[in-house]
Amino acid sequence: MLYTKEQQRELEEIIGVFQDYLKSSQYLDLIWSDKVGYVLLKISMEYRHLEGESLIIEEGEDLCRELFSEIVTDVLLESDNDHSSQAVDPLEAAEIIKRFQPYLERLPQYQKIAGECYHIKKQA
C-alpha cells in the first residue's frame, strides 16, 4: 500500500480541487505510478522534455506546496518581472492572493503553506 487511507483521501481531495488548474496547465501533469504513487511532472513545452526532477508526492502538503508555487510562478511570468517568489511586489501579491482564493476556500487547512510560497518585497 503506497498511501494510508487518510493520505489517499487527502490527496484525492486536493487533486479534485486543483483538477481544472492541472488540466489547463501546459507545464504540469500529475500521473499515477503503481510503483511510487502520484508523480508531478514539470514539462517544457518549448523543448518537449521534462524540466528538472519529477516530484514523487508523498503527502498532501507536498502537492499543495508545489501547486501554489506554480500559481506564483504563473503570476510572475505574466508580470514580466525578473525576480523570485521571495520578492513579489504588492500588485503581484494581490494577484497571487486572488488566484489562491478559490483553492483556499475549499482547502483552508493549507493557508499557511500557500503563504509560504511568496514574500512581498520590502519597500525601500
PDB file of C-alpha atoms in Angstrom:
ATOM      1  CA  MET A   1       0.000   0.000   0.000  1.00  0.00           C
ATOM      2  CA  LEU A   2       1.556   3.287  -1.145  1.00  0.00           C
ATOM      3  CA  TYR A   3      -0.621   5.624   0.912  1.00  0.00           C
ATOM      4  CA  THR A   4      -2.670   5.222   4.047  1.00  0.00           C
ATOM      5  CA  LYS A   5      -6.424   5.638   3.603  1.00  0.00           C
ATOM      6  CA  GLU A   6      -6.173   9.108   5.139  1.00  0.00           C
ATOM      7  CA  GLN A   7      -3.317  10.148   2.821  1.00  0.00           C
ATOM      8  CA  GLN A   8      -5.225   8.832  -0.207  1.00  0.00           C
ATOM      9  CA  ARG A   9      -8.374  10.712   0.824  1.00  0.00           C
ATOM     10  CA  GLU A  10      -6.374  13.916   1.369  1.00  0.00           C
ATOM     11  CA  LEU A  11      -4.608  13.625  -1.989  1.00  0.00           C
ATOM     12  CA  GLU A  12      -7.840  12.900  -3.838  1.00  0.00           C
ATOM     13  CA  GLU A  13      -9.436  15.964  -2.241  1.00  0.00           C
ATOM     14  CA  ILE A  14      -6.536  18.202  -3.309  1.00  0.00           C
ATOM     15  CA  ILE A  15      -6.485  16.745  -6.816  1.00  0.00           C
ATOM     16  CA  GLY A  16     -10.230  17.356  -7.106  1.00  0.00           C
ATOM     17  CA  VAL A  17      -9.862  20.986  -6.040  1.00  0.00           C
ATOM     18  CA  PHE A  18      -6.929  21.649  -8.405  1.00  0.00           C
ATOM     19  CA  GLN A  19      -8.300  19.493 -11.239  1.00  0.00           C
ATOM     20  CA  ASP A  20      -9.084  22.380 -13.602  1.00  0.00           C
ATOM     21  CA  TYR A  21      -5.729  24.038 -12.922  1.00  0.00           C
ATOM     22  CA  LEU A  22      -3.867  20.816 -13.648  1.00  0.00           C
ATOM     23  CA  LYS A  23      -5.843  20.216 -16.846  1.00  0.00           C
ATOM     24  CA  SER A  24      -5.289  23.740 -18.145  1.00  0.00           C
ATOM     25  CA  SER A  25      -1.589  23.971 -17.283  1.00  0.00           C
ATOM     26  CA  GLN A  26       0.800  23.475 -20.172  1.00  0.00           C
ATOM     27  CA  TYR A  27       3.630  22.900 -17.751  1.00  0.00           C
ATOM     28  CA  LEU A  28       2.327  20.344 -15.262  1.00  0.00           C
ATOM     29  CA  ASP A  29       0.901  16.872 -15.271  1.00  0.00           C
ATOM     30  CA  LEU A  30       0.017  14.652 -12.350  1.00  0.00           C
ATOM     31  CA  ILE A  31       0.248  10.963 -13.094  1.00  0.00           C
ATOM     32  CA  TRP A  32      -0.204   7.755 -11.156  1.00  0.00           C
ATOM     33  CA  SER A  33       2.564   5.191 -10.816  1.00  0.00           C
ATOM     34  CA  ASP A  34       1.857   1.792  -9.304  1.00  0.00           C
ATOM     35  CA  LYS A  35       5.461   1.843  -8.058  1.00  0.00           C
ATOM     36  CA  VAL A  36       5.618   5.207  -6.267  1.00  0.00           C
ATOM     37  CA  GLY A  37       2.125   6.742  -6.261  1.00  0.00           C
ATOM     38  CA  TYR A  38       1.413  10.222  -7.597  1.00  0.00           C
ATOM     39  CA  VAL A  39       4.156  11.931  -9.592  1.00  0.00           C
ATOM     40  CA  LEU A  40       4.063  15.608 -10.535  1.00  0.00           C
ATOM     41  CA  LEU A  41       5.768  16.214 -13.864  1.00  0.00           C
ATOM     42  CA  LYS A  42       7.089  19.642 -14.816  1.00  0.00           C
ATOM     43  CA  ILE A  43       7.091  19.935 -18.582  1.00  0.00           C
ATOM     44  CA  SER A  44       8.898  22.241 -21.001  1.00  0.00           C
ATOM     45  CA  MET A  45       6.557  22.524 -23.982  1.00  0.00           C
ATOM     46  CA  GLU A  46       9.129  24.578 -25.888  1.00  0.00           C
ATOM     47  CA  TYR A  47      11.738  21.833 -25.750  1.00  0.00           C
ATOM     48  CA  ARG A  48       9.279  18.946 -25.281  1.00  0.00           C
ATOM     49  CA  HIS A  49      11.028  17.427 -22.287  1.00  0.00           C
ATOM     50  CA  LEU A  50      10.636  17.214 -18.534  1.00  0.00           C
ATOM     51  CA  GLU A  51      12.140  20.108 -16.619  1.00  0.00           C
ATOM     52  CA  GLY A  52      14.166  19.405 -13.524  1.00  0.00           C
ATOM     53  CA  GLU A  53      13.117  16.467 -11.478  1.00  0.00           C
ATOM     54  CA  SER A  54       9.782  14.767 -11.380  1.00  0.00           C
ATOM     55  CA  LEU A  55       8.355  15.048  -7.886  1.00  0.00           C
ATOM     56  CA  ILE A  56       7.027  11.980  -6.114  1.00  0.00           C
ATOM     57  CA  ILE A  57       4.140  13.165  -3.976  1.00  0.00           C
ATOM     58  CA  GLU A  58       4.359  11.670  -0.523  1.00  0.00           C
ATOM     59  CA  GLU A  59       1.628  13.690   1.178  1.00  0.00           C
ATOM     60  CA  GLY A  60      -0.974  16.371   0.566  1.00  0.00           C
ATOM     61  CA  GLU A  61       1.207  19.191   1.847  1.00  0.00           C
ATOM     62  CA  ASP A  62       3.828  18.385  -0.809  1.00  0.00           C
ATOM     63  CA  LEU A  63       1.271  18.574  -3.600  1.00  0.00           C
ATOM     64  CA  CYS A  64      -0.292  21.802  -2.302  1.00  0.00           C
ATOM     65  CA  ARG A  65       3.107  23.455  -1.885  1.00  0.00           C
ATOM     66  CA  GLU A  66       4.060  22.620  -5.459  1.00  0.00           C
ATOM     67  CA  LEU A  67       0.740  23.733  -6.950  1.00  0.00           C
ATOM     68  CA  PHE A  68       0.639  27.020  -5.022  1.00  0.00           C
ATOM     69  CA  SER A  69       4.265  27.641  -6.061  1.00  0.00           C
ATOM     70  CA  GLU A  70       3.299  27.065  -9.682  1.00  0.00           C
ATOM     71  CA  ILE A  71       0.493  29.614  -9.381  1.00  0.00           C
ATOM     72  CA  VAL A  72       3.019  32.136  -8.025  1.00  0.00           C
ATOM     73  CA  THR A  73       5.300  31.351 -10.969  1.00  0.00           C
ATOM     74  CA  ASP A  74       2.390  31.889 -13.374  1.00  0.00           C
ATOM     75  CA  VAL A  75       1.802  35.363 -11.925  1.00  0.00           C
ATOM     76  CA  LEU A  76       5.496  36.269 -12.079  1.00  0.00           C
ATOM     77  CA  LEU A  77       5.796  35.107 -15.688  1.00  0.00           C
ATOM     78  CA  GLU A  78       2.720  37.085 -16.696  1.00  0.00           C
ATOM     79  CA  SER A  79       4.034  40.242 -14.996  1.00  0.00           C
ATOM     80  CA  ASP A  80       7.358  40.001 -16.884  1.00  0.00           C
ATOM     81  CA  ASN A  81       9.243  40.872 -13.725  1.00  0.00           C
ATOM     82  CA  ASP A  82      12.526  39.063 -13.364  1.00  0.00           C
ATOM     83  CA  HIS A  83      12.672  38.186  -9.691  1.00  0.00           C
ATOM     84  CA  SER A  84      11.966  35.314  -7.371  1.00  0.00           C
ATOM     85  CA  SER A  85       8.843  34.442  -5.450  1.00  0.00           C
ATOM     86  CA  GLN A  86      10.678  35.713  -2.379  1.00  0.00           C
ATOM     87  CA  ALA A  87      10.375  39.337  -3.562  1.00  0.00           C
ATOM     88  CA  VAL A  88       6.969  39.897  -5.156  1.00  0.00           C
ATOM     89  CA  ASP A  89       5.665  43.433  -5.412  1.00  0.00           C
ATOM     90  CA  PRO A  90       2.305  44.448  -3.914  1.00  0.00           C
ATOM     91  CA  LEU A  91       0.441  44.169  -7.239  1.00  0.00           C
ATOM     92  CA  GLU A  92       1.780  40.674  -7.812  1.00  0.00           C
ATOM     93  CA  ALA A  93       0.892  39.734  -4.238  1.00  0.00           C
ATOM     94  CA  ALA A  94      -2.688  40.919  -4.788  1.00  0.00           C
ATOM     95  CA  GLU A  95      -2.957  38.792  -7.937  1.00  0.00           C
ATOM     96  CA  ILE A  96      -1.466  35.766  -6.170  1.00  0.00           C
ATOM     97  CA  ILE A  97      -3.952  36.106  -3.316  1.00  0.00           C
ATOM     98  CA  LYS A  98      -6.792  36.424  -5.836  1.00  0.00           C
ATOM     99  CA  ARG A  99      -5.701  33.253  -7.633  1.00  0.00           C
ATOM    100  CA  PHE A 100      -5.196  31.313  -4.401  1.00  0.00           C
ATOM    101  CA  GLN A 101      -8.646  32.241  -3.085  1.00  0.00           C
ATOM    102  CA  PRO A 102     -10.790  29.596  -4.859  1.00  0.00           C
ATOM    103  CA  TYR A 103      -8.432  26.845  -3.713  1.00  0.00           C
ATOM    104  CA  LEU A 104      -8.144  28.080  -0.142  1.00  0.00           C
ATOM    105  CA  GLU A 105     -11.909  28.365   0.166  1.00  0.00           C
ATOM    106  CA  ARG A 106     -12.067  24.615  -0.365  1.00  0.00           C
ATOM    107  CA  LEU A 107      -8.754  23.752   1.328  1.00  0.00           C
ATOM    108  CA  PRO A 108      -8.421  26.240   4.209  1.00  0.00           C
ATOM    109  CA  GLN A 109      -6.088  23.901   6.088  1.00  0.00           C
ATOM    110  CA  TYR A 110      -3.344  24.798   3.564  1.00  0.00           C
ATOM    111  CA  GLN A 111      -3.462  28.577   4.177  1.00  0.00           C
ATOM    112  CA  LYS A 112      -0.043  28.560   5.867  1.00  0.00           C
ATOM    113  CA  ILE A 113       1.573  26.581   3.051  1.00  0.00           C
ATOM    114  CA  ALA A 114       0.113  28.970   0.466  1.00  0.00           C
ATOM    115  CA  GLY A 115       1.512  31.941   2.365  1.00  0.00           C
ATOM    116  CA  GLU A 116       4.974  30.396   2.464  1.00  0.00           C
ATOM    117  CA  CYS A 117       5.129  30.287  -1.345  1.00  0.00           C
ATOM    118  CA  TYR A 118       5.823  34.007  -1.767  1.00  0.00           C
ATOM    119  CA  HIS A 119       7.037  37.058   0.152  1.00  0.00           C
ATOM    120  CA  ILE A 120       6.266  40.699  -0.518  1.00  0.00           C
ATOM    121  CA  LYS A 121       9.326  42.772  -1.308  1.00  0.00           C
ATOM    122  CA  LYS A 122      10.057  45.366   1.379  1.00  0.00           C
ATOM    123  CA  GLN A 123       9.756  48.922   0.075  1.00  0.00           C
ATOM    124  CA  ALA A 124      12.958  50.965   0.448  1.00  0.00           C
TER     125      ALA A 124
END
